[in-house]
Short mmCIF file of C-alpha atoms and ligand atoms in Angstrom, two decimals:
data_model
loop_
_atom_site.label_atom_id
_atom_site.label_comp_id
_atom_site.label_asym_id
_atom_site.label_seq_id
_atom_site.Cartn_x
_atom_site.Cartn_y
_atom_site.Cartn_z
CA MET A 1 73.07 67.35 -92.64
CA ASP A 2 70.15 69.73 -92.92
CA THR A 3 67.49 67.11 -92.39
CA ASP A 4 64.74 67.65 -89.89
CA PHE A 5 62.35 65.19 -88.28
CA ALA A 6 60.25 63.26 -90.76
CA ARG A 7 56.82 64.76 -91.43
CA PRO A 8 54.24 63.75 -90.93
CA PHE A 9 55.44 60.53 -89.40
CA PRO A 10 58.64 58.46 -89.44
CA LEU A 11 57.74 54.99 -88.18
CA PRO A 12 59.42 52.40 -90.41
CA ALA A 13 57.12 49.60 -91.60
CA GLY A 14 57.01 46.79 -89.11
CA THR A 15 58.18 48.76 -86.07
CA SER A 16 55.98 49.84 -83.15
CA ALA A 17 58.00 52.80 -82.00
CA CYS A 18 61.23 54.53 -82.88
CA VAL A 19 63.67 57.23 -81.86
CA GLU A 20 64.61 59.79 -84.50
CA ILE A 21 67.90 61.60 -83.97
CA ASP A 22 68.34 64.87 -85.86
CA LEU A 23 72.10 65.13 -86.28
CA GLY A 24 71.71 68.53 -87.91
CA ALA A 25 70.24 69.77 -84.64
CA ILE A 26 73.24 68.43 -82.70
CA ARG A 27 75.58 70.17 -85.15
CA ASP A 28 73.66 73.47 -84.94
CA ASN A 29 73.32 73.34 -81.15
CA THR A 30 77.06 72.82 -80.87
CA ALA A 31 77.67 75.77 -83.19
CA GLU A 32 75.45 77.91 -80.96
CA LEU A 33 77.33 76.77 -77.84
CA LYS A 34 80.63 77.55 -79.55
CA ARG A 35 79.36 81.03 -80.40
CA LEU A 36 78.38 81.55 -76.74
CA ALA A 37 81.71 80.19 -75.55
CA GLY A 38 83.59 82.94 -77.40
CA SER A 39 87.28 82.22 -77.24
CA ALA A 40 86.80 79.04 -75.21
CA GLU A 41 86.79 75.71 -77.02
CA VAL A 42 83.87 73.31 -76.80
CA MET A 43 84.11 69.77 -75.41
CA ALA A 44 80.91 67.99 -76.40
CA VAL A 45 80.05 65.46 -73.71
CA VAL A 46 78.86 62.21 -75.33
CA LYS A 47 78.79 59.89 -72.31
CA ALA A 48 75.94 57.42 -71.76
CA ASP A 49 75.66 56.77 -75.49
CA GLY A 50 75.40 60.47 -76.21
CA TYR A 51 72.65 60.93 -73.61
CA GLY A 52 70.71 58.25 -75.48
CA HIS A 53 71.28 59.83 -78.91
CA GLY A 54 74.12 57.53 -80.00
CA ALA A 55 77.69 58.38 -78.97
CA VAL A 56 79.46 58.06 -82.31
CA PRO A 57 76.96 59.88 -84.57
CA SER A 58 76.45 62.54 -81.89
CA ALA A 59 80.20 63.03 -81.58
CA ARG A 60 80.59 63.41 -85.34
CA ALA A 61 77.71 65.89 -85.52
CA ALA A 62 79.11 67.91 -82.61
CA LEU A 63 82.54 68.01 -84.28
CA ALA A 64 80.87 69.21 -87.48
CA GLY A 65 79.32 72.01 -85.37
CA GLY A 66 82.70 73.17 -84.10
CA ALA A 67 83.44 71.10 -81.00
CA THR A 68 87.18 70.42 -80.78
CA TRP A 69 87.09 68.12 -77.77
CA LEU A 70 84.91 65.20 -76.68
CA GLY A 71 84.23 64.06 -73.13
CA VAL A 72 82.94 60.79 -71.72
CA ALA A 73 82.66 59.37 -68.22
CA GLN A 74 84.11 55.90 -68.72
CA LEU A 75 87.31 54.67 -70.29
CA ASP A 76 85.43 52.12 -72.41
CA GLU A 77 83.25 54.88 -73.83
CA ALA A 78 86.41 56.72 -74.86
CA LEU A 79 87.93 53.62 -76.45
CA ALA A 80 84.73 53.04 -78.42
CA LEU A 81 85.00 56.52 -79.94
CA ARG A 82 88.60 55.85 -80.94
CA GLU A 83 87.60 52.48 -82.44
CA ALA A 84 85.05 54.37 -84.54
CA GLY A 85 87.94 56.40 -85.97
CA ILE A 86 87.35 59.63 -84.04
CA ASP A 87 90.74 61.15 -83.31
CA THR A 88 89.97 64.49 -81.61
CA PRO A 89 91.18 65.29 -78.08
CA LEU A 90 89.10 63.14 -75.78
CA LEU A 91 88.81 63.20 -71.98
CA THR A 92 87.60 60.47 -69.62
CA TRP A 93 86.98 60.89 -65.88
CA LEU A 94 85.57 57.85 -64.14
CA TYR A 95 87.22 54.49 -63.43
CA VAL A 96 88.25 52.25 -60.57
CA PRO A 97 91.61 50.67 -59.68
CA GLY A 98 92.56 48.12 -62.32
CA ALA A 99 91.41 50.30 -65.23
CA ASP A 100 93.42 49.70 -68.40
CA PHE A 101 95.25 53.02 -68.58
CA THR A 102 97.77 51.53 -70.99
CA ALA A 103 95.02 51.00 -73.56
CA ALA A 104 93.75 54.52 -72.90
CA LEU A 105 97.19 56.09 -73.39
CA ARG A 106 97.89 54.06 -76.51
CA ALA A 107 94.61 55.37 -77.90
CA GLY A 108 95.66 58.95 -77.14
CA ILE A 109 92.94 59.48 -74.53
CA ASP A 110 93.34 62.20 -71.89
CA VAL A 111 92.79 60.81 -68.40
CA THR A 112 91.42 62.70 -65.43
CA VAL A 113 93.34 62.22 -62.21
CA SER A 114 91.68 62.92 -58.86
CA SER A 115 94.03 61.08 -56.51
CA THR A 116 97.65 60.05 -56.10
CA TRP A 117 96.80 56.34 -56.52
CA ALA A 118 95.36 57.14 -59.93
CA LEU A 119 98.36 59.28 -60.83
CA ASP A 120 100.68 56.40 -59.86
CA ALA A 121 98.69 53.98 -62.03
CA VAL A 122 98.75 56.37 -64.97
CA CYS A 123 102.52 56.85 -64.56
CA ARG A 124 103.03 53.08 -64.62
CA ALA A 125 101.00 52.90 -67.83
CA ALA A 126 103.07 55.75 -69.30
CA ALA A 127 106.24 53.82 -68.52
CA GLU A 128 104.83 50.92 -70.54
CA THR A 129 103.94 53.07 -73.53
CA GLY A 130 107.14 55.11 -73.37
CA GLU A 131 105.21 58.38 -73.82
CA PRO A 132 104.07 60.91 -71.21
CA ALA A 133 100.40 60.51 -70.32
CA ARG A 134 98.11 63.46 -70.98
CA VAL A 135 96.33 64.13 -67.69
CA HIS A 136 93.79 66.61 -66.35
CA LEU A 137 93.90 67.22 -62.59
CA LYS A 138 90.47 67.39 -61.03
CA VAL A 139 89.90 69.55 -57.98
CA ASP A 140 86.81 69.16 -55.81
CA THR A 141 85.59 72.74 -55.35
CA GLY A 142 82.48 71.79 -53.41
CA LEU A 143 80.48 69.14 -55.25
CA SER A 144 82.05 66.49 -53.02
CA ARG A 145 81.89 63.94 -55.77
CA ASN A 146 85.06 63.23 -57.77
CA GLY A 147 88.16 65.43 -57.50
CA ALA A 148 90.78 65.99 -54.83
CA VAL A 149 90.20 68.32 -51.89
CA GLY A 150 92.27 69.80 -49.06
CA GLN A 151 95.61 68.13 -48.34
CA ASP A 152 94.84 65.47 -50.97
CA TRP A 153 94.77 68.23 -53.60
CA VAL A 154 98.05 69.68 -52.33
CA ASP A 155 99.63 66.21 -52.45
CA LEU A 156 98.22 65.53 -55.91
CA VAL A 157 99.62 68.77 -57.34
CA ARG A 158 103.03 68.07 -55.85
CA ALA A 159 103.04 64.50 -57.20
CA ALA A 160 101.88 65.67 -60.63
CA ALA A 161 104.69 68.23 -60.78
CA ALA A 162 107.21 65.49 -59.96
CA ALA A 163 105.66 63.19 -62.57
CA GLU A 164 105.80 65.91 -65.19
CA ALA A 165 109.45 66.62 -64.29
CA ASP A 166 110.35 62.98 -64.97
CA GLU A 167 108.28 63.01 -68.19
CA SER A 168 105.71 60.48 -67.01
CA VAL A 169 102.85 62.91 -67.57
CA ASP A 170 101.90 66.13 -69.31
CA VAL A 171 99.45 68.10 -67.21
CA ILE A 172 97.15 69.28 -69.98
CA GLY A 173 94.19 70.42 -67.91
CA VAL A 174 92.82 71.42 -64.54
CA TRP A 175 89.14 71.16 -63.94
CA SER A 176 86.19 70.98 -61.61
CA HIS A 177 82.39 70.63 -61.72
CA PHE A 178 79.52 72.72 -60.34
CA VAL A 179 76.96 71.90 -57.65
CA TYR A 180 74.32 74.40 -58.78
CA ALA A 181 75.17 75.48 -62.32
CA ASP A 182 71.43 75.41 -63.05
CA GLU A 183 70.92 78.19 -60.48
CA PRO A 184 73.43 80.81 -61.64
CA GLN A 185 72.74 83.07 -58.64
CA HIS A 186 73.30 80.33 -56.07
CA PRO A 187 76.07 81.32 -53.60
CA THR A 188 77.94 78.05 -54.21
CA VAL A 189 78.63 79.12 -57.82
CA ARG A 190 80.80 82.05 -56.77
CA ARG A 191 82.45 80.07 -53.97
CA GLN A 192 83.36 77.22 -56.30
CA GLN A 193 84.84 79.64 -58.80
CA GLU A 194 87.00 81.14 -56.05
CA ARG A 195 88.19 77.69 -55.01
CA PHE A 196 88.92 76.89 -58.63
CA GLU A 197 91.01 80.05 -58.91
CA ASP A 198 92.90 79.01 -55.76
CA ALA A 199 93.54 75.60 -57.30
CA LEU A 200 94.84 77.21 -60.49
CA ARG A 201 97.29 79.25 -58.40
CA ASP A 202 98.43 76.04 -56.63
CA VAL A 203 99.11 74.44 -59.98
CA ASP A 204 100.93 77.50 -61.26
CA ARG A 205 103.11 77.70 -58.14
CA ALA A 206 104.05 74.06 -58.66
CA GLY A 207 105.41 75.06 -62.08
CA LEU A 208 102.66 73.34 -64.07
CA ARG A 209 101.25 75.12 -67.13
CA PRO A 210 97.97 73.42 -68.11
CA VAL A 211 96.59 74.62 -71.42
CA VAL A 212 92.94 73.97 -70.66
CA ARG A 213 91.19 75.10 -67.49
CA HIS A 214 87.57 73.99 -67.52
CA LEU A 215 84.59 74.30 -65.21
CA ALA A 216 81.38 74.95 -67.20
CA ASN A 217 78.74 72.34 -68.03
CA SER A 218 75.74 73.20 -70.23
CA ALA A 219 74.01 75.42 -67.70
CA ALA A 220 77.16 77.42 -66.98
CA THR A 221 77.97 77.64 -70.69
CA LEU A 222 74.56 79.19 -71.32
CA THR A 223 74.27 81.42 -68.27
CA ASN A 224 77.69 82.24 -66.83
CA PRO A 225 80.37 83.51 -69.26
CA ALA A 226 82.69 84.30 -66.34
CA VAL A 227 83.40 80.58 -65.91
CA HIS A 228 84.07 79.59 -69.51
CA TYR A 229 87.88 79.65 -69.08
CA ASP A 230 89.63 77.82 -71.95
CA LEU A 231 87.08 75.07 -72.54
CA VAL A 232 83.41 74.46 -71.82
CA ARG A 233 81.93 70.97 -71.34
CA PRO A 234 78.28 71.01 -72.42
CA GLY A 235 76.38 67.75 -72.60
CA LEU A 236 72.63 68.20 -72.37
CA ALA A 237 72.51 71.40 -74.43
CA VAL A 238 74.33 69.70 -77.31
CA TYR A 239 71.23 67.54 -77.66
CA GLY A 240 68.95 70.57 -77.63
CA GLN A 241 67.51 70.15 -74.15
CA SER A 242 67.49 73.08 -71.76
CA PRO A 243 69.59 72.53 -68.62
CA VAL A 244 67.75 75.44 -66.98
CA PRO A 245 64.06 74.75 -67.78
CA GLN A 246 62.93 77.13 -65.05
CA LEU A 247 64.74 79.94 -66.92
CA GLY A 248 63.81 78.97 -70.47
CA GLY A 249 63.25 76.13 -72.90
CA PRO A 250 65.50 75.20 -75.82
CA THR A 251 64.05 77.86 -78.11
CA ALA A 252 64.93 80.60 -75.63
CA TYR A 253 68.56 79.49 -75.83
CA GLY A 254 68.74 79.03 -79.59
CA LEU A 255 68.71 75.23 -79.32
CA ARG A 256 66.48 72.55 -80.78
CA GLU A 257 65.79 69.08 -79.48
CA ALA A 258 67.61 66.36 -81.38
CA MET A 259 65.47 63.46 -80.19
CA ARG A 260 61.92 62.63 -81.22
CA VAL A 261 60.15 59.49 -80.02
CA THR A 262 57.12 58.31 -81.92
CA SER A 263 54.84 55.33 -82.02
CA ALA A 264 51.45 54.36 -83.45
CA LEU A 265 48.23 53.20 -81.86
CA ALA A 266 48.09 49.40 -81.73
CA LEU A 267 44.35 49.31 -80.98
CA VAL A 268 41.45 51.73 -80.66
CA LYS A 269 38.17 50.82 -78.96
CA ARG A 270 35.08 52.37 -77.40
CA VAL A 271 34.44 51.53 -73.72
CA PRO A 272 31.58 52.43 -71.36
CA ALA A 273 31.71 54.84 -68.42
CA GLY A 274 33.17 53.25 -65.31
CA THR A 275 35.75 51.12 -67.18
CA GLY A 276 39.01 50.59 -65.28
CA LEU A 277 42.12 50.81 -67.49
CA SER A 278 45.36 48.80 -67.28
CA TYR A 279 46.92 47.02 -64.26
CA GLY A 280 45.37 47.90 -60.94
CA HIS A 281 42.68 50.04 -62.59
CA GLN A 282 44.50 53.21 -61.62
CA TYR A 283 42.25 55.11 -64.06
CA THR A 284 38.49 54.73 -64.50
CA THR A 285 36.61 56.32 -67.38
CA ASP A 286 34.08 58.91 -66.23
CA ARG A 287 32.03 58.66 -69.43
CA GLU A 288 31.76 56.46 -72.46
CA THR A 289 34.96 57.11 -74.35
CA VAL A 290 37.47 55.91 -76.89
CA ILE A 291 40.76 54.47 -75.66
CA GLY A 292 43.96 53.89 -77.60
CA LEU A 293 46.78 51.46 -76.91
CA VAL A 294 50.35 52.73 -77.30
CA PRO A 295 52.92 49.92 -77.73
CA MET A 296 55.65 51.41 -75.52
CA GLY A 297 56.34 50.80 -71.86
CA TYR A 298 58.93 51.06 -69.14
CA ALA A 299 61.16 48.60 -71.01
CA ASP A 300 61.37 51.30 -73.68
CA GLY A 301 62.12 54.09 -71.22
CA ILE A 302 58.60 55.31 -70.52
CA PRO A 303 58.74 55.98 -66.78
CA ARG A 304 56.24 53.90 -64.78
CA ALA A 305 55.85 57.07 -62.73
CA ALA A 306 54.13 58.52 -65.83
CA THR A 307 50.99 56.57 -64.87
CA ASN A 308 48.07 59.01 -65.31
CA VAL A 309 50.37 61.98 -66.02
CA GLY A 310 52.60 61.32 -69.07
CA PRO A 311 51.84 63.70 -71.99
CA VAL A 312 51.40 62.37 -75.52
CA GLN A 313 50.09 63.66 -78.82
CA VAL A 314 47.77 61.26 -80.63
CA GLY A 315 46.55 61.97 -84.13
CA GLY A 316 47.55 65.61 -83.62
CA GLN A 317 45.73 66.08 -80.29
CA ARG A 318 47.09 66.15 -76.74
CA ALA A 319 46.24 63.29 -74.43
CA THR A 320 47.55 61.82 -71.18
CA VAL A 321 48.65 58.35 -70.17
CA SER A 322 45.53 56.82 -68.59
CA GLY A 323 46.22 54.10 -66.08
CA ARG A 324 49.41 52.29 -65.31
CA VAL A 325 52.40 52.22 -67.64
CA CYS A 326 53.24 48.53 -68.24
CA MET A 327 56.48 46.97 -69.46
CA ASP A 328 55.53 47.15 -73.15
CA GLN A 329 52.42 49.32 -73.42
CA PHE A 330 50.17 51.98 -71.98
CA VAL A 331 46.63 53.16 -72.62
CA VAL A 332 45.36 56.65 -73.41
CA ASP A 333 41.80 57.98 -72.95
CA LEU A 334 41.24 59.80 -76.24
CA GLY A 335 37.78 61.18 -75.42
CA PRO A 336 34.30 60.25 -76.69
CA SER A 337 34.60 61.98 -80.03
CA TYR A 338 37.91 60.45 -81.12
CA ALA A 339 37.40 59.30 -84.70
CA GLY A 340 40.76 57.74 -85.42
CA ALA A 341 41.90 54.16 -85.76
CA ALA A 342 44.77 51.78 -85.06
CA GLY A 343 47.87 53.05 -86.80
CA ASP A 344 47.28 56.69 -85.85
CA PRO A 345 50.56 58.47 -85.08
CA VAL A 346 51.62 59.02 -81.48
CA VAL A 347 54.28 61.56 -80.60
CA VAL A 348 55.69 60.67 -77.22
CA ILE A 349 58.62 63.09 -77.12
CA GLY A 350 59.07 65.84 -79.64
CA ARG A 351 60.05 69.42 -80.02
CA GLU A 352 58.87 72.43 -78.01
CA ALA A 353 58.82 74.63 -81.12
CA ASP A 354 56.50 72.15 -82.89
CA GLY A 355 54.03 72.15 -79.99
CA GLU A 356 54.78 68.50 -79.22
CA PRO A 357 55.19 66.99 -75.75
CA THR A 358 58.83 67.37 -74.73
CA ALA A 359 61.29 65.43 -72.61
CA GLN A 360 61.00 68.33 -70.17
CA ASP A 361 57.20 67.86 -70.05
CA TRP A 362 57.74 64.19 -69.19
CA ALA A 363 60.31 65.13 -66.58
CA ALA A 364 58.02 67.69 -64.96
CA ALA A 365 55.13 65.21 -64.97
CA THR A 366 57.16 62.44 -63.35
CA GLY A 367 59.38 64.32 -60.91
CA THR A 368 62.67 63.89 -62.71
CA ILE A 369 64.89 65.82 -65.12
CA ASN A 370 64.99 65.86 -68.93
CA TYR A 371 68.48 64.30 -68.74
CA GLU A 372 66.99 61.10 -67.35
CA ILE A 373 64.12 60.98 -69.84
CA VAL A 374 66.32 61.13 -72.96
CA THR A 375 69.13 58.96 -71.57
CA ARG A 376 66.87 56.06 -70.61
CA MET A 377 65.22 55.46 -74.01
CA GLY A 378 65.46 51.70 -74.34
CA PRO A 379 67.64 49.59 -76.61
CA ARG A 380 64.53 47.95 -78.13
CA LEU A 381 63.66 51.17 -79.95
CA PRO A 382 65.26 51.48 -83.39
CA ARG A 383 67.27 54.67 -83.83
CA ILE A 384 66.73 56.55 -87.06
CA LEU A 385 69.61 58.90 -87.77
CA LEU A 386 68.66 61.94 -89.82
CA GLY A 387 71.33 63.84 -91.68
CA GLU A 388 74.07 61.27 -91.32
CA ARG A 389 76.79 61.72 -93.87
CA ASP A 390 78.03 58.79 -95.95
C1 LIG B 1 77.96 65.02 -67.59
C2 LIG B 1 79.04 65.98 -67.31
C3 LIG B 1 79.11 67.20 -68.02
C4 LIG B 1 78.01 67.69 -68.94
O1 LIG B 1 76.95 68.14 -68.11
P1 LIG B 1 75.65 68.80 -68.73
O2 LIG B 1 74.90 69.29 -67.56
O3 LIG B 1 74.93 67.70 -69.43
O4 LIG B 1 76.08 69.86 -69.64
C5 LIG B 1 80.22 68.00 -67.82
N1 LIG B 1 81.17 67.63 -66.96
C6 LIG B 1 81.10 66.49 -66.22
C7 LIG B 1 82.16 66.15 -65.25
C8 LIG B 1 80.03 65.64 -66.38
O5 LIG B 1 79.99 64.51 -65.65
#
C-alpha cells in the first residue's frame, strides 16, 4: 500500500477522465490523526461513499492506518460495510421512523439515539434479536441539528437508564457535534464543550457508564486536543483534505490528498480574437489563441459555478475554465503559444504538494467547501484504486 498517484498520467485507454484514489494516503492520514489523538481512538467517517473515495476501500485503508471505529450517516451505509466483511465497531446516526433497526442490531451496528421514539424502536428491535442494542446517546450542545436538548435530553437519559436496567440496551457512547470546529477560537466551541460536560454528568448521575465519549470531527481533532475525549471522528482529514483551509493546507497538517482527478484534451484548435466560447458565450477570446476541450462537466461533478474560474493544469501549465461548464465538457483558453495536441493530460484536482490545482482551489473559486468538491465526483468517472491489497 505504498503506491502514489500514477506519473506522469493515469488515464486508462478508452476513458475520458478518471478518479485515482491513493489508499496509502488514506492509511497514512489516519495514522497521523491517530498520533494526534493520543490516547483517544479514531473513528474514520466513511459516509457518502467515503466522501467520494469509495466507502469500503477507504474503510479498509483507514483501519490499516490505525482507526478502530468506523462511522457513517445512514443505516444502509453501515450495512454495506458489514456486507463487505468489515467487522470493526461501526456507528450510524441518521434514519427516520421505520428504519430496520433489527437488521442493524443483527449486523452488530451501534445506533445513535437522539429521541425517546428512536430509543423505543431500538428496544423493540433488541427484543426481537434477544440481545441488548449498543446505543450512543446524542446530545444537542448547540448545533441544533440532530441530538436531544433540554427536557428531551433529560427524558432520553432517564429512558435509556431504564432500558439498560432491563437489558434492552447497552449505552456504549455519548456524543455531540460542533457548530464551529473550523474556528477553534469561536466562543461556541467552549460553550458546547461545557454543555457536553453537563450532559456527561447527567448520564453519570443516571448510573450509565458509557465507554466512549466523543465530540471531535476533523477540525477539532487537528486543532483542539481538549475535546478528543475517548474517540475522535475525523472524516475529511482522513482523505487528506484540510478542514481548516484558512489555517493551513494538508501539508501543514501532515496530510496528503487521496483523490486525484485527471482527464485529457479531446480537441485542440486555434481560434481568432473575439471568439465566444461555450453556451451563452460567457467568455470571449481577447486575442487569437488556442483552446482545448476537456471532456468533463457537471454530470461528472465539475461545478457549473466554475464557469470562468475553475483551475486546471493542462500539459503541465495552469489554465482556467473559459466559458460555461456544460453537462459533459468545458473549454479552456490555453493561450496563443500553446503547442500541444488532443490527448494532452489535464489535471483537474490534484495534490497541493505537487503544485496541482486542489479541491480547495475549486472550492475557493466556486464559493463552496472542499468537502462538496470531492464528495460530488460523479458515478460516470472510473475509480482507480492505488495500493489496494489482494
Ligand atoms: C460528517 C461527520 C463527521 C466528520 O466530519 P469531518 O468534518 O469531515 O471530519 C463527524 N461527525 C458527524 C456527526 C458527522 O456527521
